[in-house]
Tab-separated table of C-alpha atoms and ligand atoms in Angstrom:
chain	number	residue	atom	x	y	z
A	1	MET	CA	74.882	69.732	75.198
A	2	THR	CA	77.335	70.624	72.506
A	3	THR	CA	80.101	72.867	73.670
A	4	ASP	CA	81.912	75.409	71.591
A	5	THR	CA	85.273	73.769	71.417
A	6	ILE	CA	87.430	74.777	68.528
A	7	ALA	CA	87.671	71.982	66.017
A	8	THR	CA	91.079	70.922	64.797
A	9	PRO	CA	91.644	71.648	61.107
A	10	ALA	CA	92.173	68.595	58.978
A	11	GLY	CA	95.862	67.838	58.947
A	12	ALA	CA	96.601	70.249	61.784
A	13	ALA	CA	99.877	68.482	62.503
A	14	ALA	CA	101.901	70.766	60.256
A	15	PRO	CA	103.579	68.834	57.453
A	16	ALA	CA	107.277	69.422	56.802
A	17	PRO	CA	108.051	72.489	54.653
A	18	GLY	CA	108.139	71.707	50.950
A	19	THR	CA	105.765	68.736	51.077
A	20	PRO	CA	102.827	68.770	48.644
A	21	LEU	CA	99.748	70.401	50.102
A	22	LEU	CA	97.486	70.933	47.113
A	23	GLN	CA	97.745	68.690	44.061
A	24	ALA	CA	95.520	69.438	41.085
A	25	SER	CA	95.870	66.830	38.337
A	26	GLY	CA	94.412	67.089	34.867
A	27	VAL	CA	91.739	69.559	35.963
A	28	THR	CA	89.375	70.320	33.091
A	29	MET	CA	86.199	72.406	33.264
A	30	ARG	CA	83.816	72.636	30.349
A	31	PHE	CA	80.768	74.843	30.079
A	32	GLY	CA	78.849	73.335	27.158
A	33	GLY	CA	81.164	73.717	24.182
A	34	LEU	CA	83.608	76.028	25.993
A	35	THR	CA	86.641	74.506	27.709
A	36	ALA	CA	87.452	77.128	30.345
A	37	VAL	CA	90.180	75.042	32.040
A	38	ASN	CA	92.022	72.414	30.052
A	39	ASN	CA	93.986	69.599	31.693
A	40	VAL	CA	95.773	71.766	34.269
A	41	ASP	CA	98.225	70.285	36.782
A	42	LEU	CA	99.381	72.416	39.695
A	43	THR	CA	101.059	71.600	42.986
A	44	VAL	CA	101.362	73.949	45.951
A	45	ASN	CA	103.820	72.847	48.614
A	46	THR	CA	103.844	73.925	52.241
A	47	GLY	CA	105.606	77.229	52.775
A	48	GLU	CA	105.112	78.384	49.169
A	49	ILE	CA	103.540	81.436	47.569
A	50	ILE	CA	102.402	80.491	44.078
A	51	GLY	CA	101.108	82.930	41.468
A	52	LEU	CA	98.493	82.253	38.814
A	53	ILE	CA	98.450	84.746	35.970
A	54	GLY	CA	96.972	84.987	32.495
A	55	PRO	CA	94.885	87.218	30.243
A	56	ASN	CA	91.240	87.996	30.989
A	57	GLY	CA	89.108	84.921	30.412
A	58	ALA	CA	92.087	82.539	30.659
A	59	GLY	CA	90.278	80.390	33.217
A	60	LYS	CA	91.995	81.477	36.454
A	61	THR	CA	88.856	82.032	38.533
A	62	THR	CA	87.232	78.915	37.076
A	63	PHE	CA	90.297	76.944	38.179
A	64	PHE	CA	89.983	78.449	41.703
A	65	ASN	CA	86.325	77.430	41.709
A	66	CYS	CA	87.343	73.858	40.819
A	67	LEU	CA	89.849	73.841	43.695
A	68	THR	CA	87.365	75.112	46.258
A	69	GLY	CA	84.357	72.909	45.503
A	70	LEU	CA	82.246	75.588	43.816
A	71	TYR	CA	82.546	73.648	40.554
A	72	VAL	CA	82.885	69.923	40.050
A	73	PRO	CA	85.633	69.610	37.425
A	74	THR	CA	84.525	67.842	34.260
A	75	GLU	CA	87.751	65.846	34.510
A	76	GLY	CA	90.683	65.613	36.896
A	77	THR	CA	91.164	65.495	40.629
A	78	VAL	CA	92.093	67.895	43.399
A	79	ARG	CA	93.871	66.530	46.452
A	80	TYR	CA	94.643	68.325	49.679
A	81	GLN	CA	97.248	66.636	51.852
A	82	GLY	CA	96.835	63.534	49.746
A	83	THR	CA	93.051	63.261	50.094
A	84	VAL	CA	90.657	63.941	47.218
A	85	LEU	CA	88.571	66.987	48.126
A	86	PRO	CA	84.789	66.769	48.176
A	87	ALA	CA	83.044	69.163	45.768
A	88	LYS	CA	81.403	71.082	48.613
A	89	PRO	CA	82.806	74.507	49.520
A	90	PHE	CA	82.070	74.069	53.242
A	91	LYS	CA	83.929	70.762	53.346
A	92	VAL	CA	86.853	72.196	51.396
A	93	THR	CA	87.093	74.996	53.990
A	94	GLN	CA	86.928	72.431	56.785
A	95	ALA	CA	89.704	70.459	55.101
A	96	GLY	CA	91.954	73.520	55.312
A	97	ILE	CA	91.558	75.674	52.168
A	98	ALA	CA	90.181	79.207	52.460
A	99	ARG	CA	89.681	81.767	49.729
A	100	THR	CA	88.798	85.337	48.905
A	101	PHE	CA	86.801	86.432	45.880
A	102	GLN	CA	87.501	88.744	42.972
A	103	ASN	CA	84.328	90.676	43.848
A	104	ILE	CA	84.354	91.449	47.557
A	105	ARG	CA	81.788	89.317	49.393
A	106	LEU	CA	81.553	90.735	52.905
A	107	PHE	CA	78.470	90.981	55.084
A	108	ALA	CA	78.114	94.698	54.479
A	109	ASN	CA	75.784	95.424	57.401
A	110	MET	CA	77.751	93.446	59.954
A	111	THR	CA	80.699	94.860	61.855
A	112	VAL	CA	84.286	94.178	60.908
A	113	LEU	CA	84.649	91.897	63.960
A	114	GLU	CA	81.440	89.992	63.192
A	115	ASN	CA	82.615	89.338	59.644
A	116	VAL	CA	85.737	87.629	60.983
A	117	ILE	CA	83.810	85.686	63.628
A	118	VAL	CA	81.556	84.313	60.865
A	119	GLY	CA	84.693	83.080	59.110
A	120	ARG	CA	85.462	80.905	62.162
A	121	HIS	CA	82.171	79.080	61.813
A	122	CYS	CA	83.677	75.864	60.461
A	123	ARG	CA	86.056	75.665	63.443
A	124	THR	CA	83.378	75.871	66.141
A	125	LYS	CA	80.792	73.322	67.171
A	126	GLN	CA	78.004	75.664	68.078
A	127	ASN	CA	74.553	74.537	67.092
A	128	ILE	CA	71.007	75.714	67.568
A	129	PHE	CA	70.752	74.022	70.983
A	130	SER	CA	73.935	75.496	72.447
A	131	ALA	CA	72.852	78.907	71.154
A	132	LEU	CA	69.410	78.566	72.752
A	133	LEU	CA	70.666	77.176	76.067
A	134	ARG	CA	73.565	79.637	76.280
A	135	GLY	CA	75.452	77.511	78.809
A	136	PRO	CA	79.049	78.105	79.964
A	137	GLY	CA	80.421	76.289	76.909
A	138	PHE	CA	78.580	78.641	74.592
A	139	HIS	CA	79.959	81.728	76.331
A	140	ARG	CA	83.479	80.288	76.430
A	141	GLY	CA	83.299	79.535	72.709
A	142	GLU	CA	82.044	83.033	71.956
A	143	ARG	CA	84.845	84.578	73.973
A	144	GLU	CA	87.462	82.447	72.218
A	145	SER	CA	86.063	83.300	68.795
A	146	ARG	CA	86.098	86.991	69.654
A	147	GLU	CA	89.688	86.855	70.898
A	148	LYS	CA	90.915	84.975	67.841
A	149	ALA	CA	89.036	87.340	65.526
A	150	MET	CA	90.609	90.348	67.263
A	151	GLU	CA	94.061	88.770	66.882
A	152	LEU	CA	93.438	88.410	63.150
A	153	LEU	CA	92.198	91.975	62.859
A	154	ALA	CA	95.387	93.150	64.552
A	155	PHE	CA	97.367	90.979	62.140
A	156	VAL	CA	95.833	92.697	59.094
A	157	GLY	CA	95.851	96.134	60.775
A	158	LEU	CA	92.115	96.549	61.264
A	159	ASP	CA	91.738	96.078	65.037
A	160	ALA	CA	91.008	99.770	65.566
A	161	LYS	CA	88.007	99.407	63.251
A	162	ALA	CA	86.531	96.251	64.784
A	163	ASP	CA	83.202	97.968	65.543
A	164	HIS	CA	82.800	99.701	62.191
A	165	LEU	CA	80.276	98.394	59.697
A	166	ALA	CA	82.051	96.530	56.904
A	167	ARG	CA	80.344	98.645	54.263
A	168	ASN	CA	81.896	101.818	55.721
A	169	LEU	CA	85.480	100.626	55.234
A	170	PRO	CA	87.486	102.015	52.318
A	171	TYR	CA	87.875	99.552	49.473
A	172	GLY	CA	91.454	98.536	50.312
A	173	GLU	CA	90.478	97.761	53.910
A	174	GLN	CA	87.510	95.688	52.749
A	175	ARG	CA	89.973	93.524	50.841
A	176	LYS	CA	92.085	93.154	53.996
A	177	LEU	CA	88.975	92.206	55.945
A	178	GLU	CA	88.221	89.491	53.382
A	179	ILE	CA	91.697	88.106	53.988
A	180	ALA	CA	91.185	88.199	57.783
A	181	ARG	CA	87.882	86.365	57.366
A	182	ALA	CA	89.532	83.705	55.202
A	183	LEU	CA	92.288	83.253	57.816
A	184	ALA	CA	89.655	82.842	60.524
A	185	SER	CA	88.905	79.341	59.234
A	186	GLU	CA	92.505	78.387	60.207
A	187	PRO	CA	93.543	77.271	56.735
A	188	GLY	CA	96.721	75.533	55.658
A	189	LEU	CA	96.322	77.114	52.211
A	190	VAL	CA	94.681	80.375	51.261
A	191	LEU	CA	93.572	81.236	47.710
A	192	LEU	CA	93.476	84.956	46.939
A	193	ASP	CA	91.633	86.109	43.814
A	194	GLU	CA	93.046	89.504	42.762
A	195	PRO	CA	93.754	90.780	46.303
A	196	THR	CA	95.093	94.142	45.072
A	197	ALA	CA	92.395	94.924	42.502
A	198	GLY	CA	91.442	98.583	42.890
A	199	MET	CA	94.271	99.329	45.327
A	200	ASN	CA	96.742	102.196	45.005
A	201	PRO	CA	100.486	101.376	44.886
A	202	GLN	CA	100.932	102.042	48.621
A	203	GLU	CA	98.066	99.655	49.532
A	204	THR	CA	99.477	97.087	47.123
A	205	ARG	CA	102.875	97.175	48.884
A	206	VAL	CA	101.143	96.697	52.252
A	207	THR	CA	99.217	93.718	50.859
A	208	GLU	CA	102.467	92.248	49.582
A	209	GLU	CA	103.908	92.452	53.118
A	210	LEU	CA	100.725	90.934	54.498
A	211	ILE	CA	100.999	87.932	52.171
A	212	PHE	CA	104.623	87.367	53.206
A	213	ALA	CA	103.453	87.505	56.837
A	214	ILE	CA	100.721	84.937	56.079
A	215	ARG	CA	103.350	82.625	54.626
A	216	ASP	CA	105.516	83.203	57.705
A	217	LYS	CA	102.608	81.922	59.803
A	218	GLY	CA	102.993	78.601	57.948
A	219	ILE	CA	100.073	79.117	55.551
A	220	ALA	CA	100.722	78.492	51.856
A	221	VAL	CA	99.275	80.986	49.368
A	222	LEU	CA	97.961	80.655	45.818
A	223	VAL	CA	97.283	84.070	44.335
A	224	ILE	CA	95.698	85.343	41.106
A	225	GLU	CA	96.811	88.834	40.107
A	226	HIS	CA	97.171	91.062	37.068
A	227	ASP	CA	99.803	93.276	38.741
A	228	MET	CA	103.016	91.722	37.438
A	229	ARG	CA	105.381	93.620	39.723
A	230	PHE	CA	103.392	92.302	42.687
A	231	ILE	CA	103.428	88.705	41.388
A	232	PHE	CA	107.101	88.613	40.444
A	233	ASN	CA	108.191	90.170	43.776
A	234	LEU	CA	106.072	87.820	45.791
A	235	CYS	CA	105.885	84.362	44.302
A	236	ASP	CA	108.221	81.394	44.568
A	237	ARG	CA	106.688	80.048	41.361
A	238	THR	CA	104.146	81.362	38.909
A	239	ALA	CA	101.912	79.430	36.524
A	240	VAL	CA	100.621	81.108	33.376
A	241	LEU	CA	97.205	80.118	32.033
A	242	VAL	CA	96.298	80.994	28.471
A	243	GLN	CA	92.981	79.880	26.979
A	244	GLY	CA	92.497	77.423	29.824
A	245	GLN	CA	95.868	75.712	29.411
A	246	LYS	CA	98.983	76.033	31.503
A	247	LEU	CA	101.551	77.574	29.202
A	248	VAL	CA	104.518	77.858	31.572
A	249	GLU	CA	105.303	77.412	35.235
A	250	GLY	CA	108.477	78.567	36.941
A	251	ASP	CA	110.234	81.207	38.973
A	252	SER	CA	109.851	84.894	38.133
A	253	ALA	CA	112.900	85.080	35.860
A	254	THR	CA	111.785	82.036	33.860
A	255	VAL	CA	108.237	83.299	33.377
A	256	GLN	CA	109.213	86.900	32.556
A	257	SER	CA	111.678	85.849	29.902
A	258	ASP	CA	109.516	83.174	28.267
A	259	GLU	CA	108.750	84.375	24.750
A	260	ARG	CA	105.409	82.556	24.649
A	261	VAL	CA	104.316	84.377	27.818
A	262	ILE	CA	105.474	87.725	26.432
A	263	ALA	CA	103.596	87.080	23.193
A	264	ALA	CA	100.408	85.741	24.787
A	265	TYR	CA	100.154	87.896	27.885
A	266	LEU	CA	102.866	90.330	28.915
A	267	GLY	CA	103.017	91.893	25.437
A	268	THR	CA	105.992	94.098	26.211
A	269	PRO	CA	108.731	93.168	28.661
A	270	PHE	CA	107.552	93.603	32.248
A	271	GLU	CA	108.230	97.112	33.574
A	272	GLY	CA	110.490	95.763	36.335
A	273	ALA	CA	112.585	93.860	33.803
A	274	PRO	CA	116.260	94.703	33.251
A	275	GLY	CA	116.529	98.018	31.444
A	276	ALA	CA	113.290	99.395	32.889
A	277	GLU	CA	115.154	101.523	35.438
A	278	GLU	CA	117.228	103.161	32.743
A	279	ALA	CA	114.134	103.715	30.610
A	280	ALA	CA	112.416	105.392	33.578
A	281	GLU	CA	115.447	107.675	34.093
A	282	VAL	CA	115.390	108.723	30.443
A	283	GLU	CA	111.646	109.372	30.664
A	284	ALA	CA	112.104	111.491	33.826
A	285	ALA	CA	114.927	113.467	32.166
A	286	GLU	CA	112.726	114.085	29.115
A	287	GLU	CA	109.866	115.280	31.304
A	288	HIS	CA	112.237	117.574	33.175
A	289	ALA	CA	113.572	118.976	29.898
A	290	ALA	CA	110.013	119.614	28.714
A	291	GLU	CA	109.210	121.496	31.940
A	292	ALA	CA	112.446	123.534	31.973
A	293	PRO	CA	111.356	126.374	29.595
A	294	GLU	CA	108.272	127.042	31.750
A	295	GLU	CA	110.475	127.256	34.845
A	296	SER	CA	112.828	129.759	33.172
A	297	GLU	CA	109.810	131.764	31.938
A	298	GLU	CA	108.563	131.963	35.514
A	299	ASN	CA	111.991	133.040	36.723
A	300	ASP	CA	112.000	135.795	34.101
A	301	LYS	CA	108.767	137.277	35.452
B	401	ATP	N1	79.626	79.673	34.879
B	401	ATP	C1	80.081	79.833	33.646
B	401	ATP	N2	79.350	79.454	32.580
B	401	ATP	C2	79.817	79.597	31.321
B	401	ATP	N3	81.030	80.111	31.017
B	401	ATP	C3	81.799	80.504	32.036
B	401	ATP	C4	81.373	80.385	33.400
B	401	ATP	N4	82.363	80.855	34.201
B	401	ATP	C5	83.357	81.249	33.386
B	401	ATP	N5	83.018	81.043	32.100
B	401	ATP	C6	83.848	81.309	30.922
B	401	ATP	O1	85.071	80.619	31.139
B	401	ATP	C7	86.169	81.398	30.646
B	401	ATP	C8	87.170	81.615	31.758
B	401	ATP	O2	86.611	82.550	32.670
B	401	ATP	P1	87.341	82.941	34.044
B	401	ATP	O3	86.454	83.899	34.753
B	401	ATP	O4	87.719	81.709	34.749
B	401	ATP	O5	88.638	83.675	33.503
B	401	ATP	P2	89.716	84.515	34.316
B	401	ATP	O6	91.044	84.088	33.830
B	401	ATP	O7	89.452	84.405	35.768
B	401	ATP	O8	89.401	85.991	33.806
B	401	ATP	P3	89.599	87.417	34.550
B	401	ATP	O9	91.074	87.666	34.632
B	401	ATP	O10	88.914	88.372	33.633
B	401	ATP	O11	88.937	87.318	35.893
B	401	ATP	C9	85.578	82.672	30.088
B	401	ATP	O12	85.399	82.514	28.701
B	401	ATP	C10	84.236	82.778	30.785
B	401	ATP	O13	83.300	83.485	29.999
């Protein structure tokens, strides 16, 4: 009988920090006449948080899909820990890459805990026979999965809601649950597609802290986001895609000050750029001045 032992993730012996984990080389994806991703190289090393930014339709999600086996790139290769990845999402997850999606994909009618347990599927060896026979191994495996799922829920701050239905969670918490489910597969690298979309600034700050904590657990992160403050606070390096091509890659200062990036994407200097604080102070003073007559009118009454 198959027991429910937890499988070891591929490459579980943690590589030294700073060694290449993911290596995408010359990745190109064409849909008929449209080249959505054009000859993109990207390396993510252990211990890194890497950002991927670019205008709508730049090819960011398509690139993620090429990395995670949802698409077979028209050209190029994707290696994880030196091995070319198979173009099968399940095998990519088994190899050690997990992801979340731009549009939340939870099991809405399952509980929060069950959603995370499902995410552990590729690390267990349960099969139809062990489930039918329900021997000691099956129960041990179930208990372990439950405990690990609860640990992850505590990690993302959702343990108190373990028994709630996923569909009843507020939007920001559904995004956190997606992250917990991705972590349940014990990845070495997690790909997050717009993890703060629809979040308020407070939730965004919490997500930022959560991503730092994920990195501190030894999991590298590749993140797509449109929130530039979030990206430039968080990432060790950021790559900019424009019309499917990588325009620039570098640290936050390099990317923010690159004139091609400003022209093609940022438009105006990023709001956290030097000078923004002063501009905000002037704006606040102007608002205060505009409100002042009303205040004095009220005082006169
Ligand atoms: N399955 C598909 N078939 C045909 N064209 C596609 C397909 N998927 C994406 N595209 C096209 O590829 C281009 C890149 O799309 P993609 O969704 O990767 O961009 P993105 O940078 O993720 O955009 P956004 O920031 O809006 O999510 C777009 O022109 C899109 O219409």
